[in-house]
Amino acid sequence: MRATIRYILIFLVFISAFPLAGQGFSDVNWHFAGNNRALIFGKDNGAEPIIDFGKVQQLNPGEKVTITDPISGDLVAYTDGNTLFDASNNPMQNGEGILTDPSGLQAMAASPVPGPGGTGKYYLFHRNISGEILATIIDQTLQGNRADGPPAGAVTTKNSPMGVTGRGDGMLTVASADGNTFWLVTQAANGGLIEFYEVPFEGGTLSSAGNINLTTSITTATFSFHPGTGRI
């Protein structure tokens, strides 16, 4: 499946999460690094936002990522780059020991797992200190830490090499208009080569979908995506 990705450089991104075009509740949950708070916006018109004081405080350096359901907007997980926490603010089952770059500015990104068998599953892509992209898979359909009630999810695959090395800061996932295909956007370390990889079905590795070489003297620490214009 081919699609056109339009792009521009930006200089700063406020929050890192995968954006899905056409979904109304993808930005309901905002989790903030450095404190124990999250801001949860109401889904109904006129609903008051709620401040959640139960979030695990994240004081370590490096990137932080929040993963939400693209349709409902409900929280799936969040991470400080070391541990994945579920929606009950507990370490997710098998969610400790995520390998990342502690000094990275945007060294993680997330997307749903596409393809057959991917329902309720999410990729967390993360770059280790050597510049290699790894993947961890969350299965939100597993009961996890909750004895009963809605599933809390669990990590089923952790720190799997995805066949891409030599990456610098700047990592983002974007979706096709129908929300069935996803791309990971990364930049080569110490250079201006920005590359696009199609996110694979579970068990696969990243495959190149194109690149643009801006200049060897331009690098960016972060990317962001604007759903209205379809631009990075």
Coordinates of N, CA and C in Angstrom, one line a residue:
M1 N 0.9 -1.2 0.0 CA 0.0 0.0 0.0 C 0.9 1.2 0.0
R2 N 0.6 2.1 -0.9 CA 1.4 3.3 -1.0 C 0.6 4.5 -0.6
A3 N 1.3 5.5 -0.1 CA 0.6 6.8 0.3 C 1.6 7.9 0.2
T4 N 1.2 9.1 0.1 CA 2.1 10.2 0.1 C 2.2 10.8 1.5
I5 N 3.4 11.0 1.9 CA 3.7 11.7 3.2 C 4.3 13.1 2.9
R6 N 3.6 14.1 3.3 CA 4.2 15.4 3.2 C 4.8 15.9 4.5
Y7 N 5.9 16.7 4.3 CA 6.7 16.9 5.5 C 7.2 18.3 5.5
I8 N 7.3 18.9 6.7 CA 8.1 20.1 7.0 C 8.8 19.9 8.3
L9 N 9.9 20.7 8.5 CA 10.6 20.6 9.8 C 9.8 21.5 10.8
I10 N 9.8 21.0 12.1 CA 9.4 21.8 13.2 C 10.5 21.8 14.2
F11 N 10.4 22.7 15.2 CA 11.5 22.8 16.2 C 11.1 22.3 17.6
L12 N 9.9 22.1 17.9 CA 9.5 21.7 19.2 C 8.2 20.9 19.2
V13 N 8.1 19.9 20.0 CA 6.9 19.1 20.1 C 6.5 19.1 21.6
F14 N 5.3 19.3 22.0 CA 4.9 19.4 23.4 C 4.6 18.0 24.0
I15 N 3.9 17.2 23.2 CA 3.6 15.9 23.7 C 3.8 14.8 22.7
S16 N 4.2 13.6 23.0 CA 4.5 12.6 22.1 C 3.5 11.5 22.2
A17 N 2.7 11.3 21.2 CA 1.8 10.2 21.1 C 1.4 9.9 19.6
F18 N 0.9 8.8 19.3 CA 0.7 8.5 17.9 C -0.6 9.2 17.5
P19 N -0.6 10.0 16.4 CA -1.9 10.7 15.9 C -2.6 9.8 14.9
L20 N -3.9 9.7 15.0 CA -4.7 9.0 14.1 C -5.8 9.9 13.5
A21 N -5.7 10.1 12.2 CA -6.7 11.0 11.5 C -8.1 10.5 11.7
G22 N -9.0 11.4 11.9 CA -10.4 11.0 11.9 C -11.0 10.5 13.2
Q23 N -10.2 10.4 14.3 CA -10.6 9.9 15.5 C -10.8 11.0 16.5
G24 N -12.0 11.1 17.1 CA -12.3 12.3 17.9 C -11.8 12.3 19.3
F25 N -11.4 11.2 19.9 CA -11.0 11.1 21.3 C -9.5 10.8 21.5
S26 N -8.7 10.9 20.5 CA -7.3 10.5 20.6 C -6.5 11.4 21.6
D27 N -7.0 12.6 21.9 CA -6.3 13.5 22.7 C -6.9 13.7 24.1
V28 N -7.7 12.8 24.6 CA -8.4 12.9 25.8 C -7.5 12.9 27.0
N29 N -6.5 12.1 27.0 CA -5.6 11.9 28.1 C -4.3 12.6 27.9
W30 N -3.9 13.6 28.8 CA -2.6 14.2 28.7 C -1.8 13.9 30.0
H31 N -0.7 13.2 29.9 CA 0.1 12.8 31.0 C 1.4 13.7 31.0
F32 N 1.7 14.2 32.1 CA 2.9 15.2 32.2 C 4.0 14.6 32.9
A33 N 5.2 14.7 32.3 CA 6.4 14.2 33.0 C 6.8 15.2 34.1
G34 N 7.5 14.6 35.1 CA 8.1 15.5 36.2 C 7.1 15.7 37.3
N35 N 5.9 15.2 37.2 CA 5.0 15.3 38.4 C 4.0 14.1 38.4
N36 N 3.1 14.1 39.3 CA 2.2 12.9 39.5 C 0.8 13.2 38.9
R37 N 0.7 14.1 37.9 CA -0.6 14.5 37.4 C -0.9 14.2 36.0
A38 N -2.1 14.0 35.7 CA -2.6 13.9 34.3 C -3.9 14.7 34.1
L39 N -4.1 15.2 33.0 CA -5.3 16.0 32.7 C -6.1 15.2 31.7
I40 N -7.4 14.9 32.2 CA -8.3 14.1 31.4 C -9.5 14.9 31.0
F41 N -9.6 15.1 29.7 CA -10.7 16.0 29.1 C -11.9 15.1 29.0
G42 N -13.1 15.7 29.2 CA -14.3 15.0 29.0 C -14.6 14.8 27.6
K43 N -15.4 13.7 27.3 CA -15.7 13.3 25.9 C -17.0 14.0 25.5
D44 N -17.8 14.5 26.4 CA -19.0 15.1 26.1 C -18.9 16.7 26.0
N45 N -19.7 17.3 25.1 CA -19.6 18.7 25.0 C -19.9 19.4 26.4
G46 N -19.0 20.3 26.8 CA -19.3 21.0 28.0 C -18.7 20.3 29.3
A47 N -18.2 19.1 29.1 CA -17.7 18.4 30.2 C -16.4 19.0 30.8
E48 N -16.3 19.0 32.1 CA -15.2 19.6 32.8 C -14.0 18.7 32.8
P49 N -12.8 19.2 32.5 CA -11.6 18.3 32.6 C -11.3 17.9 34.0
I50 N -10.7 16.7 34.2 CA -10.4 16.2 35.5 C -8.9 16.1 35.7
I51 N -8.4 16.5 36.8 CA -7.0 16.3 37.1 C -6.8 15.0 37.9
D52 N -6.0 14.1 37.3 CA -5.7 12.8 38.0 C -4.4 12.9 38.7
F53 N -4.4 12.7 40.0 CA -3.2 12.8 40.8 C -2.6 11.5 41.1
G54 N -3.1 10.4 40.4 CA -2.6 9.1 40.7 C -1.4 8.6 39.8
K55 N -1.1 9.5 38.8 CA 0.0 9.0 37.9 C 1.3 8.9 38.6
V56 N 2.1 8.0 38.2 CA 3.5 7.8 38.7 C 4.4 8.9 38.3
Q57 N 5.0 9.6 39.3 CA 5.9 10.7 39.0 C 7.1 10.2 38.2
Q58 N 7.5 10.9 37.2 CA 8.6 10.5 36.3 C 9.7 11.6 36.3
L59 N 10.7 11.4 37.1 CA 11.8 12.4 37.2 C 13.0 12.1 36.5
N60 N 13.1 10.9 35.9 CA 14.3 10.5 35.2 C 14.4 11.3 33.9
P61 N 15.6 11.5 33.4 CA 15.8 12.2 32.1 C 15.3 11.3 30.9
G62 N 15.2 11.9 29.8 CA 14.8 11.2 28.6 C 13.3 11.4 28.2
E63 N 13.0 10.7 27.2 CA 11.6 10.9 26.6 C 10.6 10.1 27.4
K64 N 9.3 10.7 27.4 CA 8.2 10.1 28.0 C 7.1 9.9 26.9
V65 N 6.3 8.8 27.0 CA 5.3 8.6 26.0 C 4.0 8.1 26.6
T66 N 2.9 8.6 26.2 CA 1.5 8.1 26.6 C 0.9 7.5 25.4
I67 N 0.2 6.3 25.7 CA -0.4 5.6 24.6 C -1.9 5.5 25.0
T68 N -2.8 5.9 24.0 CA -4.2 5.9 24.3 C -4.9 5.2 23.1
D69 N -6.1 4.7 23.4 CA -6.9 4.0 22.4 C -7.3 5.0 21.4
P70 N -7.1 4.7 20.1 CA -7.3 5.8 19.1 C -8.8 6.1 18.8
I71 N -9.7 5.2 19.3 CA -11.1 5.5 19.1 C -11.8 6.0 20.4
S72 N -11.5 5.3 21.5 CA -12.2 5.8 22.8 C -11.4 6.9 23.5
G73 N -10.1 7.0 23.2 CA -9.3 7.9 23.9 C -8.9 7.5 25.3
D74 N -9.3 6.3 25.7 CA -8.9 5.8 27.0 C -7.5 5.5 27.1
L75 N -6.9 5.7 28.3 CA -5.5 5.4 28.5 C -5.2 3.9 28.4
V76 N -4.1 3.6 27.7 CA -3.6 2.2 27.6 C -2.4 2.0 28.5
A77 N -1.4 2.9 28.3 CA -0.2 2.8 29.1 C 0.6 4.1 28.9
Y78 N 1.6 4.3 29.8 CA 2.5 5.4 29.7 C 3.9 4.9 30.2
T79 N 4.9 5.5 29.8 CA 6.3 5.1 30.1 C 7.2 6.2 30.3
D80 N 8.2 6.0 31.2 CA 9.3 6.9 31.4 C 10.5 6.5 30.7
G81 N 10.4 5.5 29.8 CA 11.6 5.0 29.1 C 12.2 3.8 29.8
N82 N 11.8 3.5 31.0 CA 12.3 2.4 31.7 C 11.3 1.3 32.0
T83 N 10.1 1.8 32.4 CA 9.0 1.0 32.8 C 7.7 1.4 32.1
L84 N 6.9 0.5 31.7 CA 5.5 0.8 31.2 C 4.5 0.6 32.3
F85 N 3.7 1.7 32.5 CA 2.7 1.7 33.5 C 1.3 1.5 32.9
D86 N 0.4 0.8 33.5 CA -0.9 0.6 32.9 C -1.9 1.7 33.4
A87 N -3.1 1.6 33.0 CA -4.1 2.7 33.3 C -4.4 2.7 34.8
S88 N -4.0 1.7 35.6 CA -4.2 1.8 37.1 C -3.0 2.3 37.8
N89 N -2.0 2.8 37.0 CA -0.8 3.4 37.5 C 0.1 2.5 38.2
N90 N 0.0 1.2 37.8 CA 0.9 0.2 38.3 C 1.9 -0.3 37.1
P91 N 3.1 -0.7 37.5 CA 3.9 -1.3 36.4 C 3.2 -2.4 35.7
M92 N 3.2 -2.3 34.4 CA 2.5 -3.3 33.6 C 3.2 -4.7 33.7
Q93 N 2.5 -5.8 33.6 CA 3.1 -7.1 33.7 C 4.1 -7.2 32.6
N94 N 5.4 -7.6 32.9 CA 6.5 -7.7 32.0 C 6.9 -6.3 31.4
G95 N 6.5 -5.2 32.1 CA 6.7 -3.9 31.5 C 8.0 -3.2 32.0
E96 N 8.8 -3.9 32.8 CA 10.0 -3.2 33.3 C 11.2 -3.7 32.4
G97 N 12.2 -2.8 32.4 CA 13.4 -3.1 31.7 C 13.4 -2.8 30.2
I98 N 12.6 -1.7 29.9 CA 12.6 -1.2 28.5 C 13.9 -0.6 28.2
L99 N 14.6 -0.9 27.1 CA 15.9 -0.4 26.7 C 15.7 0.9 25.9
T100 N 16.2 2.0 26.4 CA 16.1 3.3 25.6 C 17.4 4.0 25.8
D101 N 17.5 5.2 25.3 CA 18.6 6.1 25.5 C 18.2 7.1 26.5
P102 N 18.8 7.0 27.7 CA 18.4 7.9 28.8 C 18.5 9.4 28.5
S103 N 19.4 9.8 27.5 CA 19.6 11.2 27.1 C 18.8 11.6 25.9
G104 N 18.0 10.7 25.4 CA 17.2 10.9 24.1 C 16.1 12.0 24.4
L105 N 15.9 12.8 23.4 CA 14.8 13.8 23.5 C 13.5 13.4 22.9
Q106 N 13.6 12.6 21.9 CA 12.3 12.0 21.3 C 12.7 10.6 20.8
A107 N 13.1 9.7 21.7 CA 13.6 8.4 21.3 C 12.6 7.3 21.4
M108 N 11.3 7.6 21.5 CA 10.2 6.6 21.5 C 9.0 7.1 20.8
A109 N 8.3 6.2 20.3 CA 7.0 6.5 19.6 C 6.1 5.2 19.7
A110 N 4.8 5.4 19.4 CA 3.9 4.3 19.6 C 2.9 4.3 18.4
S111 N 2.4 3.1 18.1 CA 1.3 2.9 17.1 C 0.6 1.6 17.4
P112 N -0.7 1.5 16.9 CA -1.3 0.2 17.0 C -0.6 -0.8 16.1
V113 N -0.7 -2.1 16.5 CA -0.1 -3.2 15.7 C -1.1 -3.4 14.5
P114 N -0.7 -3.3 13.2 CA -1.6 -3.5 12.1 C -1.8 -4.9 11.8
G115 N -2.7 -5.2 10.9 CA -2.9 -6.6 10.4 C -3.7 -7.5 11.2
P116 N -3.9 -8.7 10.7 CA -4.6 -9.8 11.4 C -4.0 -10.1 12.8
G117 N -4.8 -10.2 13.8 CA -4.3 -10.5 15.1 C -3.8 -9.3 15.9
G118 N -3.9 -8.1 15.3 CA -3.4 -6.9 15.9 C -4.4 -6.1 16.8
T119 N -5.6 -6.6 16.8 CA -6.6 -5.8 17.5 C -6.3 -5.8 19.0
G120 N -6.3 -4.6 19.6 CA -6.0 -4.4 21.0 C -4.5 -4.4 21.3
K121 N -3.6 -4.5 20.3 CA -2.2 -4.5 20.5 C -1.5 -3.2 20.0
Y122 N -0.5 -2.8 20.7 CA 0.2 -1.6 20.4 C 1.7 -1.8 20.4
Y123 N 2.4 -1.2 19.5 CA 3.8 -1.1 19.4 C 4.3 0.1 20.3
L124 N 5.4 -0.1 21.0 CA 6.2 1.0 21.5 C 7.6 0.8 20.9
F125 N 7.9 1.8 20.0 CA 9.2 1.8 19.3 C 10.1 2.6 20.2
H126 N 11.4 2.1 20.4 CA 12.3 2.8 21.3 C 13.7 2.6 20.8
R127 N 14.5 3.7 20.8 CA 15.9 3.7 20.4 C 16.8 3.5 21.6
N128 N 17.7 2.5 21.4 CA 18.6 2.3 22.6 C 19.8 3.2 22.4
I129 N 20.8 3.1 23.3 CA 21.9 4.1 23.4 C 22.8 3.9 22.2
S130 N 22.7 2.8 21.5 CA 23.6 2.5 20.4 C 22.9 3.0 19.1
G131 N 21.7 3.5 19.1 CA 21.0 4.0 17.9 C 20.2 3.0 17.2
E132 N 20.0 1.8 17.8 CA 19.2 0.7 17.2 C 17.7 0.9 17.7
I133 N 16.8 0.7 16.7 CA 15.4 0.8 17.0 C 14.9 -0.6 17.5
L134 N 14.3 -0.6 18.7 CA 13.7 -1.9 19.2 C 12.2 -1.7 19.3
A135 N 11.5 -2.8 19.5 CA 10.0 -2.7 19.7 C 9.6 -3.5 20.8
T136 N 8.6 -3.0 21.6 CA 7.9 -3.7 22.6 C 6.4 -3.7 22.3
I137 N 5.7 -4.8 22.5 CA 4.3 -5.0 22.2 C 3.5 -5.1 23.4
I138 N 2.4 -4.3 23.5 CA 1.5 -4.3 24.6 C 0.2 -5.0 24.1
D139 N -0.3 -5.9 24.8 CA -1.6 -6.6 24.5 C -2.6 -6.1 25.5
Q140 N -3.5 -5.2 25.0 CA -4.5 -4.5 25.9 C -5.6 -5.5 26.3
T141 N -5.7 -6.6 25.6 CA -6.8 -7.5 25.9 C -6.5 -8.5 27.0
L142 N -5.2 -8.5 27.5 CA -4.9 -9.3 28.6 C -5.2 -8.7 29.9
Q143 N -5.6 -9.5 30.9 CA -6.1 -9.0 32.2 C -5.0 -8.2 33.0
G144 N -3.8 -8.7 32.9 CA -2.7 -8.0 33.5 C -2.8 -7.9 35.0
N145 N -2.7 -6.7 35.6 CA -2.7 -6.5 37.0 C -4.0 -6.5 37.7
R146 N -5.1 -6.4 36.9 CA -6.4 -6.3 37.5 C -7.0 -7.7 37.6
A147 N -7.4 -8.0 38.9 CA -8.0 -9.3 39.1 C -9.4 -9.5 38.4
D148 N -10.1 -8.4 38.3 CA -11.4 -8.5 37.6 C -11.6 -7.1 37.0
G149 N -12.7 -7.0 36.3 CA -13.0 -5.7 35.6 C -12.3 -5.6 34.3
P150 N -12.2 -4.4 33.7 CA -11.6 -4.2 32.4 C -10.1 -4.6 32.4
P151 N -9.6 -5.2 31.3 CA -8.2 -5.7 31.3 C -7.3 -4.5 31.4
A152 N -6.2 -4.7 32.1 CA -5.1 -3.7 32.3 C -4.0 -3.8 31.3
G153 N -4.0 -4.9 30.6 CA -3.0 -5.1 29.5 C -1.7 -5.7 30.1
A154 N -0.8 -6.2 29.2 CA 0.5 -6.8 29.6 C 1.4 -6.7 28.4
V155 N 2.7 -6.7 28.7 CA 3.7 -6.7 27.6 C 3.9 -8.2 27.2
T156 N 3.8 -8.4 25.9 CA 4.0 -9.8 25.4 C 5.4 -10.0 24.7
T157 N 5.9 -8.9 24.1 CA 7.2 -8.9 23.5 C 8.0 -7.7 23.9
K158 N 9.3 -7.8 24.2 CA 10.0 -6.7 24.7 C 11.4 -6.6 24.1
N159 N 11.8 -5.4 23.7 CA 13.1 -5.1 23.3 C 13.5 -5.9 22.1
S160 N 12.6 -6.1 21.1 CA 12.9 -6.8 19.9 C 13.6 -5.9 18.8
P161 N 14.7 -6.3 18.3 CA 15.4 -5.6 17.2 C 14.5 -5.5 16.0
M162 N 14.4 -4.3 15.4 CA 13.5 -4.1 14.2 C 14.2 -3.9 12.9
G163 N 15.6 -4.1 12.9 CA 16.3 -4.1 11.7 C 16.8 -2.7 11.3
V164 N 16.7 -1.7 12.1 CA 17.1 -0.4 11.8 C 18.1 0.1 12.8
T165 N 19.2 0.6 12.4 CA 20.3 1.1 13.3 C 20.7 2.5 12.9
G166 N 21.6 3.1 13.7 CA 22.2 4.4 13.3 C 21.2 5.5 13.4
R167 N 20.2 5.5 14.3 CA 19.2 6.5 14.5 C 19.6 7.5 15.5
G168 N 19.2 8.8 15.3 CA 19.4 9.9 16.2 C 18.1 10.2 16.9
D169 N 18.0 11.4 17.5 CA 16.8 11.8 18.2 C 15.7 12.2 17.1
G170 N 14.5 12.2 17.4 CA 13.4 12.5 16.5 C 12.8 11.2 16.0
M171 N 11.6 10.8 16.6 CA 10.9 9.6 16.2 C 9.4 9.8 16.3
L172 N 8.6 9.4 15.3 CA 7.2 9.7 15.3 C 6.5 8.7 14.5
T173 N 5.3 8.3 14.9 CA 4.5 7.5 14.0 C 3.3 8.3 13.5
V174 N 2.9 8.0 12.2 CA 1.7 8.7 11.6 C 0.9 7.6 10.9
A175 N -0.4 7.8 10.8 CA -1.3 6.8 10.2 C -1.8 7.3 8.9
S176 N -2.3 6.3 8.1 CA -3.0 6.6 6.9 C -4.4 7.1 7.2
A177 N -5.1 7.6 6.2 CA -6.4 8.2 6.4 C -7.4 7.2 7.0
D178 N -7.2 5.9 6.6 CA -8.2 4.9 7.1 C -7.7 4.3 8.4
G179 N -6.6 4.6 8.9 CA -6.1 4.1 10.2 C -5.7 2.7 10.1
N180 N -5.4 2.1 8.9 CA -5.0 0.7 8.8 C -3.5 0.6 8.6
T181 N -2.8 1.6 8.1 CA -1.4 1.6 7.8 C -0.7 2.6 8.6
F182 N 0.5 2.3 9.1 CA 1.3 3.3 9.9 C 2.7 3.4 9.5
W183 N 3.3 4.5 9.7 CA 4.7 4.7 9.3 C 5.5 5.3 10.5
L184 N 6.7 4.8 10.6 CA 7.6 5.4 11.6 C 8.6 6.3 11.0
V185 N 8.7 7.5 11.5 CA 9.5 8.6 10.9 C 10.7 8.7 11.8
T186 N 11.9 8.6 11.3 CA 13.2 8.7 12.1 C 14.2 9.5 11.3
Q187 N 15.2 9.9 12.1 CA 16.3 10.6 11.4 C 17.6 9.9 11.7
A188 N 18.5 9.9 10.7 CA 19.8 9.3 10.9 C 20.6 10.1 11.9
A189 N 21.4 9.4 12.7 CA 22.3 10.1 13.7 C 23.3 11.0 12.9
N190 N 23.5 12.2 13.4 CA 24.6 13.1 12.9 C 24.4 13.4 11.4
G191 N 23.1 13.6 11.0 CA 22.9 13.9 9.6 C 21.5 14.4 9.3
G192 N 21.2 14.8 8.1 CA 19.9 15.3 7.7 C 19.0 14.3 7.0
L193 N 19.4 13.0 7.0 CA 18.6 11.9 6.3 C 17.4 11.5 7.2
I194 N 16.2 11.9 6.7 CA 15.0 11.5 7.4 C 14.4 10.3 6.6
E195 N 14.1 9.3 7.3 CA 13.6 8.1 6.7 C 12.2 7.6 7.2
F196 N 11.5 7.0 6.4 CA 10.1 6.5 6.7 C 10.1 5.0 6.6
Y197 N 9.5 4.4 7.6 CA 9.4 2.9 7.6 C 8.0 2.5 7.8
E198 N 7.5 1.5 7.0 CA 6.1 1.0 7.3 C 6.1 0.1 8.5
V199 N 5.2 0.3 9.4 CA 5.1 -0.5 10.6 C 4.6 -1.8 10.2
P200 N 5.2 -2.9 10.6 CA 4.9 -4.3 10.2 C 3.8 -4.9 11.0
F201 N 3.2 -6.0 10.5 CA 2.4 -6.9 11.3 C 3.2 -7.4 12.4
E202 N 2.6 -8.0 13.4 CA 3.3 -8.5 14.5 C 4.3 -9.6 14.1
G203 N 5.5 -9.6 14.6 CA 6.5 -10.5 14.2 C 7.4 -10.1 13.0
G204 N 7.1 -9.0 12.4 CA 7.9 -8.5 11.3 C 8.9 -7.5 11.7
T205 N 9.6 -6.9 10.7 CA 10.6 -5.9 11.0 C 10.2 -4.7 10.1
L206 N 10.8 -3.5 10.4 CA 10.5 -2.3 9.7 C 11.0 -2.4 8.3
S207 N 10.2 -1.9 7.3 CA 10.6 -1.9 5.9 C 10.6 -0.5 5.4
S208 N 11.6 -0.1 4.6 CA 11.8 1.3 4.2 C 10.6 1.7 3.2
A209 N 10.1 2.9 3.5 CA 9.0 3.4 2.6 C 9.5 4.7 1.9
G210 N 10.8 5.1 2.1 CA 11.3 6.3 1.4 C 12.1 7.1 2.4
N211 N 12.7 8.2 1.8 CA 13.5 9.0 2.6 C 13.7 10.4 1.9
I212 N 14.2 11.4 2.7 CA 14.5 12.6 2.2 C 15.8 13.1 2.9
N213 N 16.8 13.5 2.1 CA 18.0 14.0 2.6 C 18.1 15.5 2.6
L214 N 17.8 16.2 3.7 CA 17.7 17.6 3.7 C 19.0 18.2 3.5
T215 N 20.0 17.9 4.4 CA 21.3 18.4 4.3 C 22.1 17.7 5.4
T216 N 23.4 17.5 5.2 CA 24.2 16.8 6.3 C 24.4 17.7 7.5
S217 N 24.0 19.0 7.4 CA 24.3 20.0 8.5 C 23.0 20.3 9.3
I218 N 21.8 19.7 8.9 CA 20.6 19.9 9.6 C 20.2 18.7 10.4
T219 N 19.9 18.8 11.7 CA 19.3 17.7 12.4 C 18.2 18.3 13.2
T220 N 17.3 17.4 13.7 CA 16.2 17.8 14.5 C 16.1 16.8 15.7
A221 N 15.7 17.4 16.9 CA 15.6 16.5 18.0 C 14.2 15.9 18.2
T222 N 13.2 16.6 17.6 CA 11.8 16.1 17.7 C 11.0 16.3 16.4
F223 N 10.0 15.5 16.2 CA 9.0 15.7 15.2 C 7.6 15.9 15.8
S224 N 6.7 16.5 15.0 CA 5.3 16.5 15.4 C 4.5 16.4 14.1
F225 N 3.2 16.0 14.3 CA 2.3 15.8 13.2 C 1.1 16.6 13.3
H226 N 0.6 17.3 12.2 CA -0.6 18.1 12.2 C -1.6 17.4 11.4
P227 N -2.7 16.8 12.1 CA -3.7 16.0 11.4 C -4.4 16.8 10.4
G228 N -4.7 18.1 10.6 CA -5.4 18.9 9.7 C -4.8 19.1 8.3
T229 N -3.5 19.2 8.3 CA -2.8 19.4 7.0 C -2.1 18.1 6.6
G230 N -1.9 17.1 7.4 CA -1.2 15.9 7.1 C 0.3 16.1 7.0
R231 N 0.8 17.1 7.7 CA 2.2 17.5 7.5 C 3.0 17.2 8.8
I232 N 4.2 16.8 8.7 CA 5.1 16.6 9.8 C 6.0 17.9 10.0

